[in-house]
Amino acid sequence: MIPAAFEYARASSVEEASKLLKTFGEDAKVLAGGHSLIPLMRLRLAQPKALVDINGIKDLDYIKEDGSKLRFGALTRHVTIENSAVVKQKLPILAEVASEIGDNQVRNMGTIGGVAAHADAAGDYPTIALMLDAEIVTNQRTIAAKDFFKDLFTTPLAADEIVTELVFPVANGPHKYIKFRRRLFDWAIVGAAAQKMNGGWRIGLTNVGTTPVRATAVEEALHKGAKPEEAAQHASDGLNPSGDLRASPEYKKHLARVLTKRAIEQAG
Ligand SMILES: Cc1cc2nc3c(=O)[nH]c(=O)nc-3n(C[C@H](O)[C@H](O)[C@H](O)COP(=O)(O)OP(=O)(O)OC[C@H]3O[C@@H](n4cnc5c(N)ncnc54)[C@H](O)[C@@H]3O)c2cc1C
């Protein structure tokens, strides 16, 4: 399929990108890795009037240690996160998540900022961002992950706002992310993440609602001394996933419980 006609401009700084977005108006879109936006355009599910390409903004591509935090420039590609020695050491769950995203082409082009801004319920980083209380930094403000993923494909980003950075806490204790899918390169039908941090557990779920979910009932049960199997029964508390071609709502809830149990047991 061929996308509808659009204008194209390449920015070399965040300021220039923001100005271009303002000039083009509401129907303009940022182009990062293009691995979500371009397929949508080819299917004509998205028909932006203009694309502002940010791939020329070299200072948005970095991973920096900052005390007890790790800062990821928005243009950091999945492959860079997957292979980063500092991420493997300080936030290994994110390197492991990156290594399981799509295929080589997707990992070579897709960016962490793009996944956040796209806010697909099946995106993997948003689950980790939510459960670890990460922050999303834009050219205008800093937004806590819990306030960023508002609904399916919906964030508080304004039309001329650009994600510049994601900030995660260092977390290098026991951890595991399990993604249930039918084929190796598929998106998660359901995903479950477990991370031990500051003496407690953080549990996150992917694709069981319109946003990532933090399974606080499981965290609390573990805190009170429940065994993984018992605690994981709470993974589906309050969930109301929609069914799709691959899984019914009941099956997704079942997967949430089973994968959460496995993630806790296999962590570390
Ligand atoms: C076959 C395939 C399999 C995939 N599997 C997975 C998977 O298992 N897990 C997963 O998480 N992802 C998966 N993806 C998606 C992939 O990770 C994409 O790269 C990602 O969703 C979007 O990142 P991008 O850099 O490509 O963004 P783009 O496609 O360029 O942009 C996506 C959206 O975000 C906006 N945007 C991008 N960057 C910014 C920014 N800095 N500031 C403001 N807005 C911005 C764009 O305007 C657009 O609306 C898959 C993709 C494909 C094609």
PDB file of N, CA and C in Angstrom, residues 15 29-30 33 76 86-88 102 118 134 136 148 165 175-176 186 201 214 225-226 228 230 234 239 247 260 265 268:
ATOM      1  N   GLU A  15      14.619  22.161  18.868  1.00  0.00           N
ATOM      2  CA  GLU A  15      13.942  23.454  18.681  1.00  0.00           C
ATOM      3  C   GLU A  15      13.385  23.548  17.262  1.00  0.00           C
ATOM      4  N   LYS A  29       3.294  14.942  12.123  1.00  0.00           N
ATOM      5  CA  LYS A  29       3.760  13.894  13.042  1.00  0.00           C
ATOM      6  C   LYS A  29       5.271  13.858  13.041  1.00  0.00           C
ATOM      7  N   VAL A  30       5.822  13.509  14.209  1.00  0.00           N
ATOM      8  CA  VAL A  30       7.257  13.243  14.312  1.00  0.00           C
ATOM      9  C   VAL A  30       7.532  11.891  13.647  1.00  0.00           C
ATOM     10  N   GLY A  33      11.870   6.078  14.288  1.00  0.00           N
ATOM     11  CA  GLY A  33      12.279   4.855  13.585  1.00  0.00           C
ATOM     12  C   GLY A  33      11.339   4.490  12.446  1.00  0.00           C
ATOM     13  N   THR A  76      17.368   6.619  20.991  1.00  0.00           N
ATOM     14  CA  THR A  76      18.166   5.411  21.232  1.00  0.00           C
ATOM     15  C   THR A  76      17.425   4.209  20.650  1.00  0.00           C
ATOM     16  N   VAL A  86      26.281  -0.909  29.939  1.00  0.00           N
ATOM     17  CA  VAL A  86      25.785  -0.237  31.137  1.00  0.00           C
ATOM     18  C   VAL A  86      24.335  -0.636  31.425  1.00  0.00           C
ATOM     19  N   VAL A  87      23.523  -0.817  30.396  1.00  0.00           N
ATOM     20  CA  VAL A  87      22.133  -1.246  30.624  1.00  0.00           C
ATOM     21  C   VAL A  87      22.124  -2.684  31.151  1.00  0.00           C
ATOM     22  N   LYS A  88      22.976  -3.525  30.585  1.00  0.00           N
ATOM     23  CA  LYS A  88      23.026  -4.927  31.051  1.00  0.00           C
ATOM     24  C   LYS A  88      23.399  -4.983  32.527  1.00  0.00           C
ATOM     25  N   GLY A 102      10.415  -7.345  18.118  1.00  0.00           N
ATOM     26  CA  GLY A 102      10.403  -7.532  16.664  1.00  0.00           C
ATOM     27  C   GLY A 102      11.584  -8.331  16.139  1.00  0.00           C
ATOM     28  N   HIS A 118       4.164   6.356  20.934  1.00  0.00           N
ATOM     29  CA  HIS A 118       3.135   5.606  20.208  1.00  0.00           C
ATOM     30  C   HIS A 118       2.087   5.028  21.177  1.00  0.00           C
ATOM     31  N   ALA A 134       9.362   5.246  35.963  1.00  0.00           N
ATOM     32  CA  ALA A 134      10.244   6.020  35.081  1.00  0.00           C
ATOM     33  C   ALA A 134       9.582   7.361  34.742  1.00  0.00           C
ATOM     34  N   ILE A 136       9.125  10.428  31.604  1.00  0.00           N
ATOM     35  CA  ILE A 136       9.254  10.758  30.186  1.00  0.00           C
ATOM     36  C   ILE A 136       9.495  12.265  30.116  1.00  0.00           C
ATOM     37  N   PHE A 148       1.562   9.300  31.877  1.00  0.00           N
ATOM     38  CA  PHE A 148       1.869   9.440  30.448  1.00  0.00           C
ATOM     39  C   PHE A 148       1.007   8.515  29.579  1.00  0.00           C
ATOM     40  N   GLU A 165      13.669  12.282  26.173  1.00  0.00           N
ATOM     41  CA  GLU A 165      14.443  11.393  27.042  1.00  0.00           C
ATOM     42  C   GLU A 165      13.501  10.524  27.871  1.00  0.00           C
ATOM     43  N   HIS A 175      15.076 -10.239  38.253  1.00  0.00           N
ATOM     44  CA  HIS A 175      14.103  -9.684  37.307  1.00  0.00           C
ATOM     45  C   HIS A 175      13.763 -10.705  36.233  1.00  0.00           C
ATOM     46  N   LYS A 176      12.627 -10.532  35.598  1.00  0.00           N
ATOM     47  CA  LYS A 176      12.267 -11.370  34.450  1.00  0.00           C
ATOM     48  C   LYS A 176      11.118 -10.726  33.697  1.00  0.00           C
ATOM     49  N   ASP A 186       6.616 -11.853  17.008  1.00  0.00           N
ATOM     50  CA  ASP A 186       5.317 -11.213  17.257  1.00  0.00           C
ATOM     51  C   ASP A 186       5.358 -10.277  18.462  1.00  0.00           C
ATOM     52  N   TRP A 201       8.867  -6.094  45.436  1.00  0.00           N
ATOM     53  CA  TRP A 201       8.694  -6.498  44.045  1.00  0.00           C
ATOM     54  C   TRP A 201       7.901  -5.448  43.281  1.00  0.00           C
ATOM     55  N   ARG A 214       0.231  -1.811  36.197  1.00  0.00           N
ATOM     56  CA  ARG A 214       1.077  -2.211  37.324  1.00  0.00           C
ATOM     57  C   ARG A 214       0.224  -3.067  38.251  1.00  0.00           C
ATOM     58  N   GLY A 225       4.114 -11.712  52.200  1.00  0.00           N
ATOM     59  CA  GLY A 225       4.715 -13.036  52.357  1.00  0.00           C
ATOM     60  C   GLY A 225       4.053 -14.138  51.556  1.00  0.00           C
ATOM     61  N   ALA A 226       3.113 -13.785  50.659  1.00  0.00           N
ATOM     62  CA  ALA A 226       2.471 -14.832  49.846  1.00  0.00           C
ATOM     63  C   ALA A 226       3.506 -15.479  48.924  1.00  0.00           C
ATOM     64  N   PRO A 228       4.753 -17.050  45.297  1.00  0.00           N
ATOM     65  CA  PRO A 228       4.486 -16.549  43.933  1.00  0.00           C
ATOM     66  C   PRO A 228       3.164 -17.050  43.367  1.00  0.00           C
ATOM     67  N   GLU A 230       0.408 -18.024  44.853  1.00  0.00           N
ATOM     68  CA  GLU A 230      -0.738 -17.379  45.515  1.00  0.00           C
ATOM     69  C   GLU A 230      -0.843 -15.914  45.061  1.00  0.00           C
ATOM     70  N   HIS A 234      -3.633 -12.745  41.926  1.00  0.00           N
ATOM     71  CA  HIS A 234      -4.172 -11.378  41.925  1.00  0.00           C
ATOM     72  C   HIS A 234      -3.822 -10.609  40.643  1.00  0.00           C
ATOM     73  N   LEU A 239      -8.719  -6.382  35.984  1.00  0.00           N
ATOM     74  CA  LEU A 239      -8.421  -6.298  34.537  1.00  0.00           C
ATOM     75  C   LEU A 239      -9.700  -6.459  33.720  1.00  0.00           C
ATOM     76  N   ALA A 247      -6.614 -13.905  21.240  1.00  0.00           N
ATOM     77  CA  ALA A 247      -6.945 -14.310  22.610  1.00  0.00           C
ATOM     78  C   ALA A 247      -8.249 -13.668  23.075  1.00  0.00           C
ATOM     79  N   THR A 260       2.700 -14.113  35.317  1.00  0.00           N
ATOM     80  CA  THR A 260       3.198 -13.404  36.502  1.00  0.00           C
ATOM     81  C   THR A 260       3.871 -14.398  37.452  1.00  0.00           C
ATOM     82  N   GLU A 265       8.917 -16.433  39.698  1.00  0.00           N
ATOM     83  CA  GLU A 265       9.731 -17.624  39.999  1.00  0.00           C
ATOM     84  C   GLU A 265      11.060 -17.620  39.240  1.00  0.00           C
ATOM     85  N   GLY A 268      15.817 -13.430  38.406  1.00  0.00           N
ATOM     86  CA  GLY A 268      17.128 -13.631  39.000  1.00  0.00           C
ATOM     87  C   GLY A 268      17.806 -14.895  38.581  1.00  0.00           C
TER      88      GLY A 268
END
